[in-house]
Amino acid sequence: MVPQFARGHRLHQDKARKRWVILAPERVFEPDEIAVEVLLLVDGVRTVDQIVDTLAEKFAAPREAIKVDVAAMLADLHDRQVLAG
Amino acid sequence: MTTQIMTGSLPDTSPPPPVGLLAELTHRCPLRCPYCSNPLALAEQAAELTTADWARVFQEAADLGVLQLHLSGGEPAARHDLVALVRHAAQAGLYTNLITSGVMLDAARITELAEAGLDHVQLSVQDSEPNSADRIAGFPGGHARKLAFARLVTSAGLPFTLNAVVHRQNLDRLDEIVALALELGAKRLEVAHVQYYGWALLNRDHLLPTRAQLDTASDLVAHAQTLHRGRLTIDYVVPDYYATEPKPCMGGWGRQVMVVNPAGRVLPCHAAESLPGLVFDTVRDHSLAHIWTYSEAFLAYRGVAWMRGACQGCPKAEQDWGGCRCQAFALTGDANVTDPACRLSPDHHLLDVAVQRATAPIGNFTYRERAGTKKARG
Ligand code: SF4
Ligand code: SF4
């Protein structure tokens, strides 16, 4: 599965407030640090498995644990219509 | 009536930056909605900011910390440089939302806007029933053009919100309005009750809904929100005239949003020019950052220091910020008092009085027009 942002939604570096935000129609979400790490890898090309691999390597963490977290987070963002597909 | 403006020393620290900028690109619009949020004195085309002015303003806004830009009017598409403006805004990194009546944009221009980086479209409709919609807008054939526009927006892949301004003359068709939003493929529906200042105040007796209409509508929205969850998000707020608690207007004066009007004057709220005695700075003279921090108009009601009466020391003061200044002034003639929408306001009864007076027959709107261009009434 290849996650991607729904049209009208994107990750944005909010320099003035030193944080990342998700810009959406009439809304601004503030993702937590882990969500930011995942969303930085959501580019409409990488698969979920590739995202998990990258994060497992970056944080030297067990792949299975990361996979569970990533799946839950993607499902949540999907429910909020931030991600499509 | 004079308005007493808070005086005293200038702030020594900057307030947190604004998240939104509402850019009123022009007051020109082919429609004539009797509740238009533009001021009674509409800005002339000759006074409008240039493309280069706006490009600079957008960059300043992004640098200041603005995240979302709302391109509004009037009808923003009345500006021939709209595509260029969207491109400048997107290059500055702003999330761009086009607030439009949809009657001036064809397929080619919509495609250009999408390519220029437009993020989202908000389309306004006046009703679900075409004849009524056209009568309210004072623009024959407008509704059909809006529907065609919505389909073009969807096929260009742009997400859009349908915005329906509701009042006594269309609230009974709210179920059809919800159905229209679904049929057109809108992701969001904003059911916005008219707010009564400017043109709407002139037409208040024709527009205020009845209590029975309002209760039916509120139930209907609650039901539709559940029924269409995940498919259509419905935003709805109880109108002030039936509220017991005021809304935090604009998220608090000078806390979240800046408005730049067509001539470049910077306002804390789009209706702020209705308040007497406020002095507004312009982007021709100062940067947005300077205006946000130091403009007298932004300082006047920022925070809680200006509060008197019921608001002073109220535990809700930093939640609703005393409600709406423009509404306080429109109803009482004093912009410094508690918003009458609050049940603690000594003027709260004025809302009931207005509701009881609002029994004018359908028709006889005072349509929005530029002074000196009076057209037939509908
Ligand atoms: S409210 Fe109506 S008249 Fe006013 S700008 Fe919007 S579409 Fe035009
Ligand atoms: S008295 Fe003022 S601060 Fe308190 S709830 Fe009413 S409007 Fe808000």
mmCIF file of N, CA and C in Angstrom, chain B residues 101-227:
data_model
loop_
_atom_site.group_PDB
_atom_site.id
_atom_site.type_symbol
_atom_site.label_atom_id
_atom_site.label_comp_id
_atom_site.label_asym_id
_atom_site.label_seq_id
_atom_site.Cartn_x
_atom_site.Cartn_y
_atom_site.Cartn_z
ATOM 1 N N SER B 101 -17.817 33.082 -5.540
ATOM 2 C CA SER B 101 -19.211 32.859 -5.909
ATOM 3 C C SER B 101 -19.303 31.927 -7.115
ATOM 4 N N GLY B 102 -18.173 31.673 -7.762
ATOM 5 C CA GLY B 102 -18.119 30.681 -8.834
ATOM 6 C C GLY B 102 -18.674 31.113 -10.178
ATOM 7 N N VAL B 103 -19.168 32.330 -10.296
ATOM 8 C CA VAL B 103 -19.830 32.699 -11.555
ATOM 9 C C VAL B 103 -18.882 33.312 -12.586
ATOM 10 N N MET B 104 -17.612 33.538 -12.206
ATOM 11 C CA MET B 104 -16.706 34.207 -13.144
ATOM 12 C C MET B 104 -15.530 33.338 -13.574
ATOM 13 N N LEU B 105 -15.584 32.039 -13.270
ATOM 14 C CA LEU B 105 -14.428 31.192 -13.571
ATOM 15 C C LEU B 105 -14.813 30.069 -14.523
ATOM 16 N N ASP B 106 -14.111 29.983 -15.661
ATOM 17 C CA ASP B 106 -14.384 28.894 -16.596
ATOM 18 C C ASP B 106 -13.349 27.781 -16.419
ATOM 19 N N ALA B 107 -13.523 26.707 -17.188
ATOM 20 C CA ALA B 107 -12.675 25.520 -17.022
ATOM 21 C C ALA B 107 -11.191 25.863 -17.179
ATOM 22 N N ALA B 108 -10.875 26.705 -18.176
ATOM 23 C CA ALA B 108 -9.459 27.005 -18.431
ATOM 24 C C ALA B 108 -8.835 27.704 -17.224
ATOM 25 N N ARG B 109 -9.556 28.646 -16.658
ATOM 26 C CA ARG B 109 -8.992 29.407 -15.537
ATOM 27 C C ARG B 109 -8.901 28.534 -14.281
ATOM 28 N N ILE B 110 -9.855 27.627 -14.111
ATOM 29 C CA ILE B 110 -9.792 26.725 -12.951
ATOM 30 C C ILE B 110 -8.552 25.837 -13.061
ATOM 31 N N THR B 111 -8.300 25.342 -14.247
ATOM 32 C CA THR B 111 -7.097 24.513 -14.451
ATOM 33 C C THR B 111 -5.843 25.330 -14.138
ATOM 34 N N GLU B 112 -5.819 26.565 -14.617
ATOM 35 C CA GLU B 112 -4.652 27.422 -14.347
ATOM 36 C C GLU B 112 -4.468 27.655 -12.843
ATOM 37 N N LEU B 113 -5.575 27.844 -12.154
ATOM 38 C CA LEU B 113 -5.486 28.064 -10.698
ATOM 39 C C LEU B 113 -4.931 26.832 -10.005
ATOM 40 N N ALA B 114 -5.415 25.655 -10.425
ATOM 41 C CA ALA B 114 -4.928 24.417 -9.819
ATOM 42 C C ALA B 114 -3.429 24.271 -10.072
ATOM 43 N N GLU B 115 -3.012 24.568 -11.300
ATOM 44 C CA GLU B 115 -1.587 24.440 -11.633
ATOM 45 C C GLU B 115 -0.740 25.477 -10.890
ATOM 46 N N ALA B 116 -1.347 26.622 -10.602
ATOM 47 C CA ALA B 116 -0.602 27.674 -9.899
ATOM 48 C C ALA B 116 -0.407 27.331 -8.419
ATOM 49 N N GLY B 117 -1.104 26.274 -7.944
ATOM 50 C CA GLY B 117 -0.881 25.834 -6.569
ATOM 51 C C GLY B 117 -2.044 26.072 -5.628
ATOM 52 N N LEU B 118 -3.211 26.357 -6.182
ATOM 53 C CA LEU B 118 -4.382 26.542 -5.311
ATOM 54 C C LEU B 118 -4.657 25.252 -4.536
ATOM 55 N N ASP B 119 -4.911 25.383 -3.231
ATOM 56 C CA ASP B 119 -5.113 24.200 -2.392
ATOM 57 C C ASP B 119 -6.574 23.813 -2.225
ATOM 58 N N HIS B 120 -7.464 24.780 -2.216
ATOM 59 C CA HIS B 120 -8.842 24.489 -1.824
ATOM 60 C C HIS B 120 -9.774 25.592 -2.321
ATOM 61 N N VAL B 121 -11.008 25.200 -2.604
ATOM 62 C CA VAL B 121 -12.008 26.166 -3.075
ATOM 63 C C VAL B 121 -13.198 26.161 -2.127
ATOM 64 N N GLN B 122 -13.658 27.335 -1.793
ATOM 65 C CA GLN B 122 -14.904 27.443 -1.030
ATOM 66 C C GLN B 122 -15.923 28.171 -1.894
ATOM 67 N N LEU B 123 -16.970 27.449 -2.255
ATOM 68 C CA LEU B 123 -18.002 27.991 -3.142
ATOM 69 C C LEU B 123 -19.242 28.352 -2.336
ATOM 70 N N SER B 124 -19.736 29.552 -2.524
ATOM 71 C CA SER B 124 -20.944 29.952 -1.804
ATOM 72 C C SER B 124 -22.183 29.707 -2.672
ATOM 73 N N VAL B 125 -23.248 29.231 -2.033
ATOM 74 C CA VAL B 125 -24.550 29.163 -2.706
ATOM 75 C C VAL B 125 -25.571 29.902 -1.846
ATOM 76 N N GLN B 126 -26.582 30.435 -2.500
ATOM 77 C CA GLN B 126 -27.576 31.240 -1.793
ATOM 78 C C GLN B 126 -28.796 30.424 -1.379
ATOM 79 N N ASP B 127 -28.971 29.265 -2.005
ATOM 80 C CA ASP B 127 -30.134 28.413 -1.729
ATOM 81 C C ASP B 127 -29.946 27.133 -2.524
ATOM 82 N N SER B 128 -30.855 26.151 -2.339
ATOM 83 C CA SER B 128 -30.830 24.956 -3.179
ATOM 84 C C SER B 128 -31.799 25.101 -4.343
ATOM 85 N N GLU B 129 -32.770 25.965 -4.181
ATOM 86 C CA GLU B 129 -33.820 26.126 -5.196
ATOM 87 C C GLU B 129 -33.368 27.265 -6.127
ATOM 88 N N PRO B 130 -33.191 26.975 -7.433
ATOM 89 C CA PRO B 130 -32.538 27.954 -8.329
ATOM 90 C C PRO B 130 -33.197 29.342 -8.345
ATOM 91 N N ASN B 131 -34.514 29.399 -8.432
ATOM 92 C CA ASN B 131 -35.147 30.719 -8.518
ATOM 93 C C ASN B 131 -34.929 31.521 -7.251
ATOM 94 N N SER B 132 -35.066 30.855 -6.131
ATOM 95 C CA SER B 132 -34.853 31.540 -4.864
ATOM 96 C C SER B 132 -33.388 31.975 -4.735
ATOM 97 N N ALA B 133 -32.487 31.080 -5.127
ATOM 98 C CA ALA B 133 -31.051 31.404 -5.043
ATOM 99 C C ALA B 133 -30.732 32.645 -5.871
ATOM 100 N N ASP B 134 -31.271 32.686 -7.083
ATOM 101 C CA ASP B 134 -30.980 33.821 -7.965
ATOM 102 C C ASP B 134 -31.612 35.106 -7.445
ATOM 103 N N ARG B 135 -32.791 34.987 -6.833
ATOM 104 C CA ARG B 135 -33.435 36.177 -6.278
ATOM 105 C C ARG B 135 -32.626 36.715 -5.094
ATOM 106 N N ILE B 136 -32.158 35.809 -4.226
ATOM 107 C CA ILE B 136 -31.387 36.257 -3.063
ATOM 108 C C ILE B 136 -30.068 36.899 -3.521
ATOM 109 N N ALA B 137 -29.427 36.282 -4.518
ATOM 110 C CA ALA B 137 -28.155 36.825 -5.006
ATOM 111 C C ALA B 137 -28.357 38.076 -5.858
ATOM 112 N N GLY B 138 -29.596 38.314 -6.298
ATOM 113 C CA GLY B 138 -29.845 39.456 -7.187
ATOM 114 C C GLY B 138 -29.107 39.285 -8.509
ATOM 115 N N PHE B 139 -29.030 38.025 -8.995
ATOM 116 C CA PHE B 139 -28.223 37.731 -10.181
ATOM 117 C C PHE B 139 -28.852 36.560 -10.940
ATOM 118 N N PRO B 140 -29.681 36.856 -11.944
ATOM 119 C CA PRO B 140 -30.376 35.786 -12.675
ATOM 120 C C PRO B 140 -29.386 34.820 -13.322
ATOM 121 N N GLY B 141 -29.664 33.539 -13.202
ATOM 122 C CA GLY B 141 -28.822 32.526 -13.843
ATOM 123 C C GLY B 141 -27.585 32.154 -13.045
ATOM 124 N N GLY B 142 -27.385 32.799 -11.924
ATOM 125 C CA GLY B 142 -26.166 32.562 -11.148
ATOM 126 C C GLY B 142 -26.079 31.146 -10.587
ATOM 127 N N HIS B 143 -27.201 30.633 -10.095
ATOM 128 C CA HIS B 143 -27.161 29.329 -9.431
ATOM 129 C C HIS B 143 -26.694 28.232 -10.389
ATOM 130 N N ALA B 144 -27.242 28.256 -11.602
ATOM 131 C CA ALA B 144 -26.847 27.233 -12.584
ATOM 132 C C ALA B 144 -25.343 27.322 -12.858
ATOM 133 N N ARG B 145 -24.820 28.541 -12.917
ATOM 134 C CA ARG B 145 -23.387 28.691 -13.165
ATOM 135 C C ARG B 145 -22.563 28.160 -12.002
ATOM 136 N N LYS B 146 -23.071 28.316 -10.786
ATOM 137 C CA LYS B 146 -22.362 27.794 -9.608
ATOM 138 C C LYS B 146 -22.268 26.262 -9.663
ATOM 139 N N LEU B 147 -23.382 25.626 -10.075
ATOM 140 C CA LEU B 147 -23.375 24.165 -10.138
ATOM 141 C C LEU B 147 -22.365 23.688 -11.183
ATOM 142 N N ALA B 148 -22.334 24.370 -12.327
ATOM 143 C CA ALA B 148 -21.370 24.007 -13.373
ATOM 144 C C ALA B 148 -19.946 24.204 -12.846
ATOM 145 N N PHE B 149 -19.741 25.290 -12.133
ATOM 146 C CA PHE B 149 -18.422 25.580 -11.564
ATOM 147 C C PHE B 149 -17.995 24.461 -10.609
ATOM 148 N N ALA B 150 -18.918 24.042 -9.738
ATOM 149 C CA ALA B 150 -18.579 23.001 -8.756
ATOM 150 C C ALA B 150 -18.102 21.735 -9.461
ATOM 151 N N ARG B 151 -18.749 21.397 -10.575
ATOM 152 C CA ARG B 151 -18.359 20.177 -11.288
ATOM 153 C C ARG B 151 -16.978 20.344 -11.905
ATOM 154 N N LEU B 152 -16.680 21.534 -12.401
ATOM 155 C CA LEU B 152 -15.356 21.789 -12.978
ATOM 156 C C LEU B 152 -14.269 21.706 -11.903
ATOM 157 N N VAL B 153 -14.581 22.229 -10.734
ATOM 158 C CA VAL B 153 -13.609 22.195 -9.629
ATOM 159 C C VAL B 153 -13.280 20.749 -9.273
ATOM 160 N N THR B 154 -14.325 19.935 -9.170
ATOM 161 C CA THR B 154 -14.124 18.532 -8.825
ATOM 162 C C THR B 154 -13.326 17.818 -9.910
ATOM 163 N N SER B 155 -13.630 18.111 -11.181
ATOM 164 C CA SER B 155 -12.882 17.394 -12.218
ATOM 165 C C SER B 155 -11.445 17.895 -12.320
ATOM 166 N N ALA B 156 -11.177 19.115 -11.819
ATOM 167 C CA ALA B 156 -9.785 19.578 -11.772
ATOM 168 C C ALA B 156 -9.040 18.963 -10.580
ATOM 169 N N GLY B 157 -9.763 18.152 -9.771
ATOM 170 C CA GLY B 157 -9.116 17.473 -8.653
ATOM 171 C C GLY B 157 -8.972 18.336 -7.418
ATOM 172 N N LEU B 158 -9.595 19.517 -7.422
ATOM 173 C CA LEU B 158 -9.485 20.395 -6.251
ATOM 174 C C LEU B 158 -10.566 20.056 -5.230
ATOM 175 N N PRO B 159 -10.190 19.976 -3.959
ATOM 176 C CA PRO B 159 -11.212 19.746 -2.938
ATOM 177 C C PRO B 159 -12.009 21.026 -2.714
ATOM 178 N N PHE B 160 -13.287 20.863 -2.441
ATOM 179 C CA PHE B 160 -14.028 22.088 -2.184
ATOM 180 C C PHE B 160 -15.040 21.951 -1.067
ATOM 181 N N THR B 161 -15.295 23.105 -0.470
ATOM 182 C CA THR B 161 -16.283 23.254 0.588
ATOM 183 C C THR B 161 -17.448 24.043 0.016
ATOM 184 N N LEU B 162 -18.645 23.569 0.293
ATOM 185 C CA LEU B 162 -19.816 24.349 -0.079
ATOM 186 C C LEU B 162 -20.181 25.201 1.124
ATOM 187 N N ASN B 163 -20.381 26.497 0.874
ATOM 188 C CA ASN B 163 -20.747 27.408 1.947
ATOM 189 C C ASN B 163 -22.145 27.916 1.663
ATOM 190 N N ALA B 164 -23.068 27.604 2.558
ATOM 191 C CA ALA B 164 -24.436 28.075 2.387
ATOM 192 C C ALA B 164 -24.744 29.065 3.502
ATOM 193 N N VAL B 165 -25.019 30.292 3.125
ATOM 194 C CA VAL B 165 -25.431 31.287 4.111
ATOM 195 C C VAL B 165 -26.933 31.112 4.302
ATOM 196 N N VAL B 166 -27.338 30.874 5.542
ATOM 197 C CA VAL B 166 -28.755 30.561 5.782
ATOM 198 C C VAL B 166 -29.443 31.645 6.601
ATOM 199 N N HIS B 167 -30.757 31.727 6.388
ATOM 200 C CA HIS B 167 -31.587 32.768 7.011
ATOM 201 C C HIS B 167 -33.043 32.370 6.825
ATOM 202 N N ARG B 168 -33.934 33.244 7.213
ATOM 203 C CA ARG B 168 -35.353 32.877 7.220
ATOM 204 C C ARG B 168 -35.864 32.442 5.848
ATOM 205 N N GLN B 169 -35.280 32.974 4.770
ATOM 206 C CA GLN B 169 -35.836 32.725 3.446
ATOM 207 C C GLN B 169 -35.286 31.475 2.760
ATOM 208 N N ASN B 170 -34.365 30.755 3.414
ATOM 209 C CA ASN B 170 -33.909 29.489 2.813
ATOM 210 C C ASN B 170 -33.705 28.376 3.831
ATOM 211 N N LEU B 171 -33.853 28.685 5.104
ATOM 212 C CA LEU B 171 -33.517 27.690 6.136
ATOM 213 C C LEU B 171 -34.416 26.453 6.058
ATOM 214 N N ASP B 172 -35.638 26.622 5.570
ATOM 215 C CA ASP B 172 -36.542 25.471 5.463
ATOM 216 C C ASP B 172 -36.071 24.458 4.416
ATOM 217 N N ARG B 173 -35.121 24.846 3.580
ATOM 218 C CA ARG B 173 -34.598 23.904 2.573
ATOM 219 C C ARG B 173 -33.215 23.370 2.948
ATOM 220 N N LEU B 174 -32.885 23.376 4.226
ATOM 221 C CA LEU B 174 -31.555 22.928 4.638
ATOM 222 C C LEU B 174 -31.299 21.476 4.241
ATOM 223 N N ASP B 175 -32.351 20.637 4.284
ATOM 224 C CA ASP B 175 -32.153 19.235 3.869
ATOM 225 C C ASP B 175 -31.733 19.167 2.398
ATOM 226 N N GLU B 176 -32.324 20.016 1.567
ATOM 227 C CA GLU B 176 -31.940 20.039 0.136
ATOM 228 C C GLU B 176 -30.532 20.589 -0.040
ATOM 229 N N ILE B 177 -30.151 21.508 0.817
ATOM 230 C CA ILE B 177 -28.799 22.078 0.721
ATOM 231 C C ILE B 177 -27.761 21.000 1.061
ATOM 232 N N VAL B 178 -28.055 20.188 2.068
ATOM 233 C CA VAL B 178 -27.162 19.079 2.416
ATOM 234 C C VAL B 178 -27.076 18.099 1.238
ATOM 235 N N ALA B 179 -28.234 17.813 0.640
ATOM 236 C CA ALA B 179 -28.256 16.891 -0.506
ATOM 237 C C ALA B 179 -27.441 17.462 -1.668
ATOM 238 N N LEU B 180 -27.528 18.769 -1.855
ATOM 239 C CA LEU B 180 -26.767 19.419 -2.934
ATOM 240 C C LEU B 180 -25.261 19.265 -2.703
ATOM 241 N N ALA B 181 -24.841 19.474 -1.455
ATOM 242 C CA ALA B 181 -23.412 19.333 -1.133
ATOM 243 C C ALA B 181 -22.923 17.922 -1.460
ATOM 244 N N LEU B 182 -23.737 16.926 -1.107
ATOM 245 C CA LEU B 182 -23.356 15.538 -1.374
ATOM 246 C C LEU B 182 -23.312 15.274 -2.876
ATOM 247 N N GLU B 183 -24.320 15.761 -3.574
ATOM 248 C CA GLU B 183 -24.411 15.525 -5.012
ATOM 249 C C GLU B 183 -23.229 16.158 -5.748
ATOM 250 N N LEU B 184 -22.802 17.326 -5.282
ATOM 251 C CA LEU B 184 -21.713 18.022 -5.963
ATOM 252 C C LEU B 184 -20.340 17.478 -5.573
ATOM 253 N N GLY B 185 -20.300 16.599 -4.571
ATOM 254 C CA GLY B 185 -19.021 16.011 -4.182
ATOM 255 C C GLY B 185 -18.208 16.883 -3.242
ATOM 256 N N ALA B 186 -18.870 17.815 -2.545
ATOM 257 C CA ALA B 186 -18.152 18.636 -1.562
ATOM 258 C C ALA B 186 -17.697 17.745 -0.407
ATOM 259 N N LYS B 187 -16.525 18.057 0.129
ATOM 260 C CA LYS B 187 -16.040 17.305 1.293
ATOM 261 C C LYS B 187 -16.540 17.946 2.584
ATOM 262 N N ARG B 188 -16.804 19.251 2.492
ATOM 263 C CA ARG B 188 -17.275 19.978 3.666
ATOM 264 C C ARG B 188 -18.450 20.856 3.269
ATOM 265 N N LEU B 189 -19.348 21.036 4.234
ATOM 266 C CA LEU B 189 -20.457 21.973 4.069
ATOM 267 C C LEU B 189 -20.430 22.907 5.263
ATOM 268 N N GLU B 190 -20.369 24.196 4.980
ATOM 269 C CA GLU B 190 -20.465 25.176 6.049
ATOM 270 C C GLU B 190 -21.858 25.767 6.009
ATOM 271 N N VAL B 191 -22.601 25.554 7.061
ATOM 272 C CA VAL B 191 -23.919 26.178 7.161
ATOM 273 C C VAL B 191 -23.717 27.405 8.035
ATOM 274 N N ALA B 192 -23.699 28.563 7.382
ATOM 275 C CA ALA B 192 -23.314 29.794 8.082
ATOM 276 C C ALA B 192 -24.533 30.685 8.234
ATOM 277 N N HIS B 193 -24.938 30.911 9.452
ATOM 278 C CA HIS B 193 -26.009 31.878 9.662
ATOM 279 C C HIS B 193 -25.495 33.276 9.356
ATOM 280 N N VAL B 194 -26.380 34.101 8.817
ATOM 281 C CA VAL B 194 -26.025 35.487 8.528
ATOM 282 C C VAL B 194 -25.545 36.157 9.811
ATOM 283 N N GLN B 195 -24.515 36.987 9.675
ATOM 284 C CA GLN B 195 -24.082 37.802 10.806
ATOM 285 C C GLN B 195 -24.491 39.233 10.516
ATOM 286 N N TYR B 196 -25.075 39.858 11.528
ATOM 287 C CA TYR B 196 -25.783 41.111 11.252
ATOM 288 C C TYR B 196 -24.982 42.372 11.537
ATOM 289 N N TYR B 197 -24.182 42.744 10.547
ATOM 290 C CA TYR B 197 -23.660 44.108 10.484
ATOM 291 C C TYR B 197 -23.654 44.507 9.021
ATOM 292 N N GLY B 198 -23.399 45.760 8.746
ATOM 293 C CA GLY B 198 -23.328 46.222 7.360
ATOM 294 C C GLY B 198 -24.627 45.957 6.609
ATOM 295 N N TRP B 199 -24.498 45.343 5.409
ATOM 296 C CA TRP B 199 -25.674 45.096 4.562
ATOM 297 C C TRP B 199 -26.701 44.230 5.270
ATOM 298 N N ALA B 200 -26.229 43.221 5.978
ATOM 299 C CA ALA B 200 -27.157 42.304 6.633
ATOM 300 C C ALA B 200 -28.001 43.007 7.695
ATOM 301 N N LEU B 201 -27.389 43.987 8.352
ATOM 302 C CA LEU B 201 -28.145 44.710 9.382
ATOM 303 C C LEU B 201 -29.287 45.497 8.724
ATOM 304 N N LEU B 202 -29.014 46.037 7.532
ATOM 305 C CA LEU B 202 -30.075 46.755 6.807
ATOM 306 C C LEU B 202 -31.231 45.816 6.474
ATOM 307 N N ASN B 203 -30.916 44.532 6.290
ATOM 308 C CA ASN B 203 -31.916 43.552 5.855
ATOM 309 C C ASN B 203 -32.340 42.600 6.966
ATOM 310 N N ARG B 204 -32.020 42.951 8.195
ATOM 311 C CA ARG B 204 -32.219 42.010 9.292
ATOM 312 C C ARG B 204 -33.674 41.551 9.416
ATOM 313 N N ASP B 205 -34.609 42.456 9.222
ATOM 314 C CA ASP B 205 -36.015 42.074 9.386
ATOM 315 C C ASP B 205 -36.463 41.051 8.340
ATOM 316 N N HIS B 206 -35.753 40.975 7.215
ATOM 317 C CA HIS B 206 -36.103 39.996 6.179
ATOM 318 C C HIS B 206 -35.371 38.674 6.367
ATOM 319 N N LEU B 207 -34.371 38.664 7.197
ATOM 320 C CA LEU B 207 -33.449 37.527 7.207
ATOM 321 C C LEU B 207 -33.435 36.710 8.492
ATOM 322 N N LEU B 208 -33.718 37.330 9.620
ATOM 323 C CA LEU B 208 -33.632 36.588 10.888
ATOM 324 C C LEU B 208 -34.582 35.399 10.863
ATOM 325 N N PRO B 209 -34.080 34.203 11.169
ATOM 326 C CA PRO B 209 -34.962 33.031 11.198
ATOM 327 C C PRO B 209 -35.849 33.043 12.443
ATOM 328 N N THR B 210 -36.903 32.248 12.401
ATOM 329 C CA THR B 210 -37.737 32.098 13.596
ATOM 330 C C THR B 210 -37.121 31.021 14.496
ATOM 331 N N ARG B 211 -37.536 31.031 15.746
ATOM 332 C CA ARG B 211 -37.058 30.017 16.698
ATOM 333 C C ARG B 211 -37.397 28.606 16.196
ATOM 334 N N ALA B 212 -38.617 28.447 15.664
ATOM 335 C CA ALA B 212 -39.037 27.120 15.192
ATOM 336 C C ALA B 212 -38.152 26.666 14.024
ATOM 337 N N GLN B 213 -37.878 27.572 13.104
ATOM 338 C CA GLN B 213 -37.001 27.227 11.973
ATOM 339 C C GLN B 213 -35.636 26.794 12.464
ATOM 340 N N LEU B 214 -35.142 27.552 13.427
ATOM 341 C CA LEU B 214 -33.808 27.298 13.936
ATOM 342 C C LEU B 214 -33.725 25.932 14.614
ATOM 343 N N ASP B 215 -34.736 25.614 15.435
ATOM 344 C CA ASP B 215 -34.714 24.329 16.140
ATOM 345 C C ASP B 215 -34.754 23.168 15.155
ATOM 346 N N THR B 216 -35.604 23.293 14.133
ATOM 347 C CA THR B 216 -35.683 22.241 13.115
ATOM 348 C C THR B 216 -34.331 22.084 12.426
ATOM 349 N N ALA B 217 -33.724 23.226 12.072
ATOM 350 C CA ALA B 217 -32.445 23.195 11.359
ATOM 351 C C ALA B 217 -31.353 22.561 12.225
ATOM 352 N N SER B 218 -31.322 22.905 13.504
ATOM 353 C CA SER B 218 -30.276 22.368 14.375
ATOM 354 C C SER B 218 -30.404 20.851 14.503
ATOM 355 N N ASP B 219 -31.638 20.363 14.615
ATOM 356 C CA ASP B 219 -31.866 18.909 14.676
ATOM 357 C C ASP B 219 -31.420 18.240 13.381
ATOM 358 N N LEU B 220 -31.787 18.883 12.283
ATOM 359 C CA LEU B 220 -31.453 18.325 10.971
ATOM 360 C C LEU B 220 -29.941 18.217 10.792
ATOM 361 N N VAL B 221 -29.221 19.243 11.217
ATOM 362 C CA VAL B 221 -27.766 19.227 11.083
ATOM 363 C C VAL B 221 -27.173 18.108 11.936
ATOM 364 N N ALA B 222 -27.656 17.986 13.168
ATOM 365 C CA ALA B 222 -27.123 16.948 14.060
ATOM 366 C C ALA B 222 -27.317 15.558 13.436
ATOM 367 N N HIS B 223 -28.468 15.350 12.852
ATOM 368 C CA HIS B 223 -28.769 14.072 12.215
ATOM 369 C C HIS B 223 -27.860 13.854 10.991
ATOM 370 N N ALA B 224 -27.754 14.892 10.156
ATOM 371 C CA ALA B 224 -26.948 14.766 8.922
ATOM 372 C C ALA B 224 -25.471 14.565 9.247
ATOM 373 N N GLN B 225 -25.005 15.198 10.315
ATOM 374 C CA GLN B 225 -23.590 15.041 10.687
ATOM 375 C C GLN B 225 -23.268 13.584 10.977
ATOM 376 N N THR B 226 -24.179 12.909 11.672
ATOM 377 C CA THR B 226 -23.975 11.495 11.990
ATOM 378 C C THR B 226 -24.115 10.638 10.737
ATOM 379 N N LEU B 227 -25.162 10.920 9.992
ATOM 380 C CA LEU B 227 -25.475 10.107 8.818
ATOM 381 C C LEU B 227 -24.349 10.129 7.780
#
